[in-house]
Amino acid sequence: MPLLSAALWTEADVSAAPYDLGGLAGPPLTGAALCAYRALAESAAAGALVQRATMSRSGVPQLMAAIVPEAPQFSGVPPPPTAPEGAAARVADAASPAGRVNAALSALGADPRRPGRVGGAAKGGGGRASGSGAGGGGEGGVQGAEPRRATVLDYHNAYRQGAVTPSDVAEALISFLTAPGAPQRVWLCDFRPDHLRAQAAAATARYAARAPLSVLDGVPFAVKDSVPAYAHETGHGTTFLGHMRGPVAEVAHEAPAVAALRSLGAVCIGKTQMQEFGVLPTGISCKQGLARNPFDPRRIVGGSSGGSACVVAAGVCPFAIGTDGGGSVRIPAALCGVVGFKPTQGRMSADNDNASMVTLGPLAGTVGDALLAYAAMACLGSCARSPLAPPPGSPAPPRPPGALPAGSTTAEGAAAEVAAAAAAVAAAAAAPPFDAGMGEDAAARPPLALPKALFPAPFLAGGGARALADARPLAGVRVGVYDPWFNDADPPVVAACRGALDTLTALGATIVSVRLPELEQLRVASTLVIMSELFSVYRWVWSAPALRRQLHEDTRVVLALASRLLACHYLQSLRVRRRASHHWRRAFGGCDLIATPATACLAPRLARGAERAGLLHLPTTGRLLRFSIQANMLGLPAITVPISTVDPADGGSGSGAAAAASPPLPVSLQLIGPAWADASVLRAGALLEAALRARGDSAPLPPLMMPWPLGGGAAGE
């Protein structure tokens, strides 16, 4: 049916628009079947037929036949807001990572000058035994080696009080991550213990001198394999690209977001495994070793930032960097039971210049830690790469394969990294913003704003769930729900998310009904845009037969299909982007946030044979992407917050004896905000998390957890 011009829609038209979001069809392909399908897709004779059949099942012909009068919208960066964000405050020292982190600490209720405690009620971490969701923790007084997620403030407190040093933590990390035969060995695809030890030694010396750089000094974090980080290779999920280029040779060559964390003293533990090129949301990388879900090793981790989700879920580090191009932060975060935050497109960098849907984002154990990481990483200028780095394509300096840059294995060299990182961050902040879309200048970025005080004073003083409920901190906030879309998930997932809506209501929010027409067209258009831009970036790999043969089978199928897309597919999809932005702005006229489940299902089981040849299963792909890809196409901020766990035996992720034998799996709620309302999204997520934890309803920790790394002493004040 032809589409109407956005200008012709009336409220009656929108209210009559049917829910039209469809799924994807196709059998699970792995092993020999996947190899055969790949051969057909790459064939000069049969490739066009394979693409035509796949596109037909995916709704592409219907999209191409529609009349979309809107002009193409090339940029993924949304226009600036027309009104200030009510729950946010502009950051006065926004050009400084330390200034941004101090503003985030103030929002959490901590004194930036002495950030050791966030109220009397705050016990960071996770599971039923932990306290509020203030996210910075406050008292780290867990004795012995009880599994528990340490928060940023847990680390900072323990270091300040001498209960443990960053070097002690580094040795604990090395022991856990190199345990023979342990599943966590594959979560990091580039792990260099000597560099980790050097960074930790430098941080230990700063604490010994009572001169930590920030609350993040000595705190471990990990970086997705698509994001350049000093002394580590960047392979984009492949087994060969990182080796071809060698480790990042200079701090100034790494991503400004990583340099910002390094300038604050944070300790990079390594690069996390990702799905090759980020082509699918399952997180399966058989050539690097199959990453397994910390809740159940028989299930997927999600992707493409699956390794980042795993290290946070298992308590290896309080936060990690991911990239989100269709849900690649939020999907693995939801399947692994951690927080995933996708900022507004343009607030942080994309992982390459030609990706109008991809942005950096943090995965964290708590919303508060996600806020701290986001504040540190947010960039006001050119974030795609440091202006101090050489132009793309410049030859790397010659060095033996796998050799680390000079100075990266000494404490002195690690201390020098801090100054170099600060210089790179300052240069990036001063540079003009990059164009986030091809052919169209990026919209003007509004000033960075962070949430005002997240939690009411009585709650921070130890009042618990009652104080939070009595304060009704979300009074006046309207949470929109499009019921047909919200309910288009497995029943246990919907039931858990409905319970989370009740929690938001108890905090003062009002649940309102909204309409979002043409979700199916938006889904198809999003797929075509990300495939087209993906192929434009990796065409050079695809065009080299020797390199193509080293790719995963499922990656080759996706690239083969993308290689046959035409300019008309891309332009039609960009028309839908502009059109959909009208619909969503209309919806946000009646609400402040839109709530959905994070995924339509629990973490799916690994298909037999996936560990040897990968997996291409379109129905699973569609269920994982059902609620996430829209925010990428429109550049909107979104957060996923773990709300509970569900027994797979109750339905939705396997059945029979296999499901009954599985441990409970996490479920997350997603909150989507209007463009540039990142602070409002983070605030609502933090309050939801705090309410759940205060009454003991937060999701428990996974069975696979790193032992508590911070010693037996109390870390609170």
PDB file of C-alpha atoms in Angstrom, residues 243-480:
ATOM      1  CA  HIS A 243      47.657  -8.696  12.815  1.00  0.00           C
ATOM      2  CA  MET A 244      47.956  -6.888   9.480  1.00  0.00           C
ATOM      3  CA  ARG A 245      48.039  -3.489  11.150  1.00  0.00           C
ATOM      4  CA  GLY A 246      49.689  -4.345  14.449  1.00  0.00           C
ATOM      5  CA  PRO A 247      48.925  -2.746  17.806  1.00  0.00           C
ATOM      6  CA  VAL A 248      47.925   0.930  17.948  1.00  0.00           C
ATOM      7  CA  ALA A 249      51.331   2.570  18.127  1.00  0.00           C
ATOM      8  CA  GLU A 250      50.579   5.853  19.899  1.00  0.00           C
ATOM      9  CA  VAL A 251      48.066   6.979  22.489  1.00  0.00           C
ATOM     10  CA  ALA A 252      47.104   9.805  20.121  1.00  0.00           C
ATOM     11  CA  HIS A 253      46.062   7.190  17.547  1.00  0.00           C
ATOM     12  CA  GLU A 254      43.424   5.573  19.744  1.00  0.00           C
ATOM     13  CA  ALA A 255      39.764   6.571  19.884  1.00  0.00           C
ATOM     14  CA  PRO A 256      39.257   9.820  21.826  1.00  0.00           C
ATOM     15  CA  ALA A 257      36.729   8.077  24.090  1.00  0.00           C
ATOM     16  CA  VAL A 258      39.386   5.555  25.133  1.00  0.00           C
ATOM     17  CA  ALA A 259      41.954   8.331  25.557  1.00  0.00           C
ATOM     18  CA  ALA A 260      39.522  10.226  27.783  1.00  0.00           C
ATOM     19  CA  LEU A 261      39.260   7.256  30.141  1.00  0.00           C
ATOM     20  CA  ARG A 262      43.023   6.747  30.049  1.00  0.00           C
ATOM     21  CA  SER A 263      43.593  10.434  30.885  1.00  0.00           C
ATOM     22  CA  LEU A 264      41.590   9.866  34.080  1.00  0.00           C
ATOM     23  CA  GLY A 265      43.760   6.910  35.082  1.00  0.00           C
ATOM     24  CA  ALA A 266      41.373   4.114  34.079  1.00  0.00           C
ATOM     25  CA  VAL A 267      43.162   0.852  33.240  1.00  0.00           C
ATOM     26  CA  CYS A 268      42.434  -0.797  29.887  1.00  0.00           C
ATOM     27  CA  ILE A 269      42.513  -4.585  30.279  1.00  0.00           C
ATOM     28  CA  GLY A 270      42.216  -5.416  26.577  1.00  0.00           C
ATOM     29  CA  LYS A 271      39.998  -5.784  23.532  1.00  0.00           C
ATOM     30  CA  THR A 272      36.730  -7.705  23.763  1.00  0.00           C
ATOM     31  CA  GLN A 273      35.560 -10.205  21.219  1.00  0.00           C
ATOM     32  CA  MET A 274      32.845  -9.117  18.813  1.00  0.00           C
ATOM     33  CA  GLN A 275      30.851 -10.599  15.971  1.00  0.00           C
ATOM     34  CA  GLU A 276      32.871 -10.139  12.803  1.00  0.00           C
ATOM     35  CA  PHE A 277      32.259  -6.614  11.421  1.00  0.00           C
ATOM     36  CA  GLY A 278      29.172  -6.465  13.641  1.00  0.00           C
ATOM     37  CA  VAL A 279      27.062  -8.038  10.911  1.00  0.00           C
ATOM     38  CA  LEU A 280      24.658  -9.986  13.181  1.00  0.00           C
ATOM     39  CA  PRO A 281      23.258  -9.684  16.730  1.00  0.00           C
ATOM     40  CA  THR A 282      24.059 -13.214  17.925  1.00  0.00           C
ATOM     41  CA  GLY A 283      27.661 -12.639  19.007  1.00  0.00           C
ATOM     42  CA  ILE A 284      28.945 -15.895  17.508  1.00  0.00           C
ATOM     43  CA  SER A 285      32.611 -15.837  16.471  1.00  0.00           C
ATOM     44  CA  CYS A 286      33.680 -19.427  15.947  1.00  0.00           C
ATOM     45  CA  LYS A 287      37.161 -18.628  14.594  1.00  0.00           C
ATOM     46  CA  GLN A 288      38.111 -16.634  17.693  1.00  0.00           C
ATOM     47  CA  GLY A 289      36.450 -19.115  20.031  1.00  0.00           C
ATOM     48  CA  LEU A 290      32.782 -19.270  20.950  1.00  0.00           C
ATOM     49  CA  ALA A 291      31.855 -16.735  23.634  1.00  0.00           C
ATOM     50  CA  ARG A 292      29.374 -18.292  26.051  1.00  0.00           C
ATOM     51  CA  ASN A 293      26.731 -16.579  28.141  1.00  0.00           C
ATOM     52  CA  PRO A 294      27.739 -16.216  31.828  1.00  0.00           C
ATOM     53  CA  PHE A 295      24.212 -17.292  32.824  1.00  0.00           C
ATOM     54  CA  ASP A 296      24.206 -20.461  30.721  1.00  0.00           C
ATOM     55  CA  PRO A 297      27.152 -21.622  28.571  1.00  0.00           C
ATOM     56  CA  ARG A 298      24.716 -23.258  26.139  1.00  0.00           C
ATOM     57  CA  ARG A 299      23.308 -19.878  25.127  1.00  0.00           C
ATOM     58  CA  ILE A 300      24.488 -16.971  22.984  1.00  0.00           C
ATOM     59  CA  VAL A 301      25.885 -13.748  24.408  1.00  0.00           C
ATOM     60  CA  GLY A 302      24.315 -11.438  21.820  1.00  0.00           C
ATOM     61  CA  GLY A 303      26.169  -9.078  19.577  1.00  0.00           C
ATOM     62  CA  SER A 304      27.944  -7.538  18.269  1.00  0.00           C
ATOM     63  CA  SER A 305      29.426  -6.228  21.554  1.00  0.00           C
ATOM     64  CA  GLY A 306      29.135  -9.672  23.148  1.00  0.00           C
ATOM     65  CA  GLY A 307      32.582  -9.780  24.734  1.00  0.00           C
ATOM     66  CA  SER A 308      32.010  -6.425  26.422  1.00  0.00           C
ATOM     67  CA  ALA A 309      28.738  -7.696  27.885  1.00  0.00           C
ATOM     68  CA  CYS A 310      30.404 -10.856  29.204  1.00  0.00           C
ATOM     69  CA  VAL A 311      33.257  -9.141  31.047  1.00  0.00           C
ATOM     70  CA  VAL A 312      30.845  -6.758  32.763  1.00  0.00           C
ATOM     71  CA  ALA A 313      28.306  -9.465  33.590  1.00  0.00           C
ATOM     72  CA  ALA A 314      30.980 -11.642  35.196  1.00  0.00           C
ATOM     73  CA  GLY A 315      32.388  -8.778  37.270  1.00  0.00           C
ATOM     74  CA  VAL A 316      35.717  -8.548  35.428  1.00  0.00           C
ATOM     75  CA  CYS A 317      35.295  -4.763  35.139  1.00  0.00           C
ATOM     76  CA  PRO A 318      32.524  -2.344  36.100  1.00  0.00           C
ATOM     77  CA  PHE A 319      32.057  -1.060  32.552  1.00  0.00           C
ATOM     78  CA  ALA A 320      33.217  -1.686  28.993  1.00  0.00           C
ATOM     79  CA  ILE A 321      33.032   0.163  25.693  1.00  0.00           C
ATOM     80  CA  GLY A 322      30.824  -1.163  22.935  1.00  0.00           C
ATOM     81  CA  THR A 323      29.412   0.151  19.684  1.00  0.00           C
ATOM     82  CA  ASP A 324      25.733   0.137  18.785  1.00  0.00           C
ATOM     83  CA  GLY A 325      24.611   0.124  15.160  1.00  0.00           C
ATOM     84  CA  GLY A 326      21.339  -1.783  15.466  1.00  0.00           C
ATOM     85  CA  GLY A 327      21.307  -2.777  19.112  1.00  0.00           C
ATOM     86  CA  SER A 328      24.885  -4.022  19.395  1.00  0.00           C
ATOM     87  CA  VAL A 329      25.275  -2.582  22.918  1.00  0.00           C
ATOM     88  CA  ARG A 330      21.733  -3.109  24.173  1.00  0.00           C
ATOM     89  CA  ILE A 331      21.115  -6.644  22.883  1.00  0.00           C
ATOM     90  CA  PRO A 332      24.142  -8.330  24.505  1.00  0.00           C
ATOM     91  CA  ALA A 333      23.623  -6.235  27.635  1.00  0.00           C
ATOM     92  CA  ALA A 334      20.062  -7.539  27.891  1.00  0.00           C
ATOM     93  CA  LEU A 335      20.981 -11.173  27.226  1.00  0.00           C
ATOM     94  CA  CYS A 336      23.802 -11.034  29.797  1.00  0.00           C
ATOM     95  CA  GLY A 337      21.923  -9.073  32.456  1.00  0.00           C
ATOM     96  CA  VAL A 338      23.802  -5.741  32.485  1.00  0.00           C
ATOM     97  CA  VAL A 339      23.013  -2.137  31.588  1.00  0.00           C
ATOM     98  CA  GLY A 340      23.475  -1.014  27.991  1.00  0.00           C
ATOM     99  CA  PHE A 341      23.281   2.647  26.957  1.00  0.00           C
ATOM    100  CA  LYS A 342      23.140   3.981  23.401  1.00  0.00           C
ATOM    101  CA  PRO A 343      23.601   7.783  23.367  1.00  0.00           C
ATOM    102  CA  THR A 344      22.084  10.150  20.842  1.00  0.00           C
ATOM    103  CA  GLN A 345      23.886   9.797  17.530  1.00  0.00           C
ATOM    104  CA  GLY A 346      26.531  12.505  17.374  1.00  0.00           C
ATOM    105  CA  ARG A 347      27.192  12.766  21.100  1.00  0.00           C
ATOM    106  CA  MET A 348      29.971  10.186  20.787  1.00  0.00           C
ATOM    107  CA  SER A 349      31.914   8.806  17.887  1.00  0.00           C
ATOM    108  CA  ALA A 350      30.938   6.275  15.323  1.00  0.00           C
ATOM    109  CA  ASP A 351      33.448   3.484  14.811  1.00  0.00           C
ATOM    110  CA  ASN A 352      34.004   4.796  11.290  1.00  0.00           C
ATOM    111  CA  ASP A 353      33.061   7.870   9.304  1.00  0.00           C
ATOM    112  CA  ASN A 354      30.586   6.190   6.958  1.00  0.00           C
ATOM    113  CA  ALA A 355      28.301   4.692   9.621  1.00  0.00           C
ATOM    114  CA  SER A 356      25.310   6.943  10.188  1.00  0.00           C
ATOM    115  CA  MET A 357      23.720   4.415  12.585  1.00  0.00           C
ATOM    116  CA  VAL A 358      26.717   3.430  14.738  1.00  0.00           C
ATOM    117  CA  THR A 359      27.746   5.090  17.981  1.00  0.00           C
ATOM    118  CA  LEU A 360      29.918   4.239  20.940  1.00  0.00           C
ATOM    119  CA  GLY A 361      28.151   3.374  24.167  1.00  0.00           C
ATOM    120  CA  PRO A 362      28.943   1.909  27.590  1.00  0.00           C
ATOM    121  CA  LEU A 363      27.895  -1.434  29.018  1.00  0.00           C
ATOM    122  CA  ALA A 364      27.966  -1.408  32.816  1.00  0.00           C
ATOM    123  CA  GLY A 365      26.925  -3.278  35.915  1.00  0.00           C
ATOM    124  CA  THR A 366      24.779  -0.351  37.081  1.00  0.00           C
ATOM    125  CA  VAL A 367      23.206   2.707  35.502  1.00  0.00           C
ATOM    126  CA  GLY A 368      25.406   4.888  37.691  1.00  0.00           C
ATOM    127  CA  ASP A 369      28.565   3.326  36.290  1.00  0.00           C
ATOM    128  CA  ALA A 370      27.144   3.714  32.782  1.00  0.00           C
ATOM    129  CA  LEU A 371      26.601   7.409  33.587  1.00  0.00           C
ATOM    130  CA  LEU A 372      30.190   7.823  34.783  1.00  0.00           C
ATOM    131  CA  ALA A 373      31.560   6.093  31.689  1.00  0.00           C
ATOM    132  CA  TYR A 374      29.287   8.088  29.395  1.00  0.00           C
ATOM    133  CA  ALA A 375      30.355  11.348  31.031  1.00  0.00           C
ATOM    134  CA  ALA A 376      34.026  10.498  30.619  1.00  0.00           C
ATOM    135  CA  MET A 377      33.630   9.367  26.996  1.00  0.00           C
ATOM    136  CA  ALA A 378      31.277  12.070  25.677  1.00  0.00           C
ATOM    137  CA  CYS A 379      33.021  14.213  23.101  1.00  0.00           C
ATOM    138  CA  LEU A 380      32.045  17.703  22.060  1.00  0.00           C
ATOM    139  CA  GLY A 381      34.152  17.848  18.924  1.00  0.00           C
ATOM    140  CA  SER A 382      35.593  15.393  16.431  1.00  0.00           C
ATOM    141  CA  CYS A 383      35.176  12.007  18.071  1.00  0.00           C
ATOM    142  CA  ALA A 384      35.672   9.663  15.135  1.00  0.00           C
ATOM    143  CA  ARG A 385      39.438   9.759  15.580  1.00  0.00           C
ATOM    144  CA  SER A 386      41.988  11.953  17.271  1.00  0.00           C
ATOM    145  CA  PRO A 387      43.135  14.905  15.115  1.00  0.00           C
ATOM    146  CA  LEU A 388      46.665  13.964  16.240  1.00  0.00           C
ATOM    147  CA  ALA A 389      46.412  10.580  14.513  1.00  0.00           C
ATOM    148  CA  PRO A 390      47.771  10.046  10.990  1.00  0.00           C
ATOM    149  CA  PRO A 391      45.290  10.075   8.109  1.00  0.00           C
ATOM    150  CA  PRO A 392      43.379   6.836   7.477  1.00  0.00           C
ATOM    151  CA  GLY A 393      45.344   4.408   5.372  1.00  0.00           C
ATOM    152  CA  SER A 394      48.753   5.643   6.464  1.00  0.00           C
ATOM    153  CA  PRO A 395      51.239   2.776   6.788  1.00  0.00           C
ATOM    154  CA  ALA A 396      51.857   1.554  10.308  1.00  0.00           C
ATOM    155  CA  PRO A 397      55.433   1.688  11.622  1.00  0.00           C
ATOM    156  CA  PRO A 398      57.214  -1.616  11.072  1.00  0.00           C
ATOM    157  CA  ARG A 399      57.486  -3.896  14.107  1.00  0.00           C
ATOM    158  CA  PRO A 400      57.562  -7.643  14.726  1.00  0.00           C
ATOM    159  CA  PRO A 401      54.112  -9.283  14.709  1.00  0.00           C
ATOM    160  CA  GLY A 402      52.456  -8.903  18.092  1.00  0.00           C
ATOM    161  CA  ALA A 403      55.161  -6.627  19.482  1.00  0.00           C
ATOM    162  CA  LEU A 404      53.966  -3.930  21.864  1.00  0.00           C
ATOM    163  CA  PRO A 405      54.863  -0.266  21.336  1.00  0.00           C
ATOM    164  CA  ALA A 406      57.945   0.869  23.215  1.00  0.00           C
ATOM    165  CA  GLY A 407      57.257   1.906  26.796  1.00  0.00           C
ATOM    166  CA  SER A 408      53.921   0.119  27.090  1.00  0.00           C
ATOM    167  CA  THR A 409      55.220  -2.460  29.558  1.00  0.00           C
ATOM    168  CA  THR A 410      56.737  -0.111  32.151  1.00  0.00           C
ATOM    169  CA  ALA A 411      55.081   1.939  34.875  1.00  0.00           C
ATOM    170  CA  GLU A 412      56.940   4.994  33.609  1.00  0.00           C
ATOM    171  CA  GLY A 413      55.588   4.446  30.117  1.00  0.00           C
ATOM    172  CA  ALA A 414      52.070   3.972  31.482  1.00  0.00           C
ATOM    173  CA  ALA A 415      52.347   7.218  33.433  1.00  0.00           C
ATOM    174  CA  ALA A 416      53.392   9.010  30.252  1.00  0.00           C
ATOM    175  CA  GLU A 417      50.302   7.617  28.508  1.00  0.00           C
ATOM    176  CA  VAL A 418      48.134   9.768  30.758  1.00  0.00           C
ATOM    177  CA  ALA A 419      49.634  13.039  29.518  1.00  0.00           C
ATOM    178  CA  ALA A 420      49.533  11.867  25.905  1.00  0.00           C
ATOM    179  CA  ALA A 421      45.888  10.849  26.304  1.00  0.00           C
ATOM    180  CA  ALA A 422      45.002  14.232  27.798  1.00  0.00           C
ATOM    181  CA  ALA A 423      46.569  15.990  24.820  1.00  0.00           C
ATOM    182  CA  ALA A 424      44.648  13.814  22.376  1.00  0.00           C
ATOM    183  CA  VAL A 425      41.375  14.459  24.204  1.00  0.00           C
ATOM    184  CA  ALA A 426      41.958  18.207  24.223  1.00  0.00           C
ATOM    185  CA  ALA A 427      42.668  18.178  20.489  1.00  0.00           C
ATOM    186  CA  ALA A 428      39.519  16.149  19.783  1.00  0.00           C
ATOM    187  CA  ALA A 429      37.373  18.488  21.884  1.00  0.00           C
ATOM    188  CA  ALA A 430      38.698  21.516  19.988  1.00  0.00           C
ATOM    189  CA  ALA A 431      38.218  20.005  16.524  1.00  0.00           C
ATOM    190  CA  PRO A 432      34.944  20.606  14.660  1.00  0.00           C
ATOM    191  CA  PRO A 433      32.404  17.766  14.808  1.00  0.00           C
ATOM    192  CA  PHE A 434      32.686  15.274  12.033  1.00  0.00           C
ATOM    193  CA  ASP A 435      29.896  14.830   9.523  1.00  0.00           C
ATOM    194  CA  ALA A 436      27.971  11.827  10.766  1.00  0.00           C
ATOM    195  CA  GLY A 437      26.343  11.124   7.424  1.00  0.00           C
ATOM    196  CA  MET A 438      27.580  11.018   3.881  1.00  0.00           C
ATOM    197  CA  GLY A 439      26.540  14.012   1.806  1.00  0.00           C
ATOM    198  CA  GLU A 440      24.880  16.047   4.552  1.00  0.00           C
ATOM    199  CA  ASP A 441      26.436  18.139   7.313  1.00  0.00           C
ATOM    200  CA  ALA A 442      25.769  16.854  10.801  1.00  0.00           C
ATOM    201  CA  ALA A 443      23.248  18.876  12.770  1.00  0.00           C
ATOM    202  CA  ALA A 444      24.541  21.275  15.405  1.00  0.00           C
ATOM    203  CA  ARG A 445      25.214  19.441  18.654  1.00  0.00           C
ATOM    204  CA  PRO A 446      23.580  20.990  21.718  1.00  0.00           C
ATOM    205  CA  PRO A 447      25.717  21.505  24.828  1.00  0.00           C
ATOM    206  CA  LEU A 448      26.343  18.396  26.914  1.00  0.00           C
ATOM    207  CA  ALA A 449      23.830  17.994  29.726  1.00  0.00           C
ATOM    208  CA  LEU A 450      23.805  15.394  32.487  1.00  0.00           C
ATOM    209  CA  PRO A 451      21.040  14.503  34.929  1.00  0.00           C
ATOM    210  CA  LYS A 452      20.430  16.702  37.910  1.00  0.00           C
ATOM    211  CA  ALA A 453      20.298  14.951  41.283  1.00  0.00           C
ATOM    212  CA  LEU A 454      19.158  11.425  40.475  1.00  0.00           C
ATOM    213  CA  PHE A 455      17.920  10.330  43.884  1.00  0.00           C
ATOM    214  CA  PRO A 456      15.852  12.102  46.550  1.00  0.00           C
ATOM    215  CA  ALA A 457      17.732  13.063  49.721  1.00  0.00           C
ATOM    216  CA  PRO A 458      15.783  10.712  52.031  1.00  0.00           C
ATOM    217  CA  PHE A 459      16.726   7.773  49.822  1.00  0.00           C
ATOM    218  CA  LEU A 460      20.394   8.721  49.817  1.00  0.00           C
ATOM    219  CA  ALA A 461      20.218   9.052  53.599  1.00  0.00           C
ATOM    220  CA  GLY A 462      19.263   5.403  53.858  1.00  0.00           C
ATOM    221  CA  GLY A 463      15.495   5.571  53.568  1.00  0.00           C
ATOM    222  CA  GLY A 464      15.310   2.620  51.191  1.00  0.00           C
ATOM    223  CA  ALA A 465      12.392   1.662  48.995  1.00  0.00           C
ATOM    224  CA  ARG A 466       9.807   3.497  51.094  1.00  0.00           C
ATOM    225  CA  ALA A 467      11.669   6.803  50.826  1.00  0.00           C
ATOM    226  CA  LEU A 468      12.008   6.375  47.073  1.00  0.00           C
ATOM    227  CA  ALA A 469       8.318   5.583  46.608  1.00  0.00           C
ATOM    228  CA  ASP A 470       7.196   8.435  48.863  1.00  0.00           C
ATOM    229  CA  ALA A 471       9.300  10.945  46.931  1.00  0.00           C
ATOM    230  CA  ARG A 472       7.716   9.954  43.578  1.00  0.00           C
ATOM    231  CA  PRO A 473      10.778  11.245  41.665  1.00  0.00           C
ATOM    232  CA  LEU A 474       9.254  10.463  38.259  1.00  0.00           C
ATOM    233  CA  ALA A 475       6.096  12.492  38.872  1.00  0.00           C
ATOM    234  CA  GLY A 476       5.196  14.309  35.675  1.00  0.00           C
ATOM    235  CA  VAL A 477       7.134  11.894  33.452  1.00  0.00           C
ATOM    236  CA  ARG A 478       4.953  10.273  30.790  1.00  0.00           C
ATOM    237  CA  VAL A 479       6.101   6.839  29.595  1.00  0.00           C
ATOM    238  CA  GLY A 480       4.638   5.916  26.233  1.00  0.00           C
TER     239      GLY A 480
END
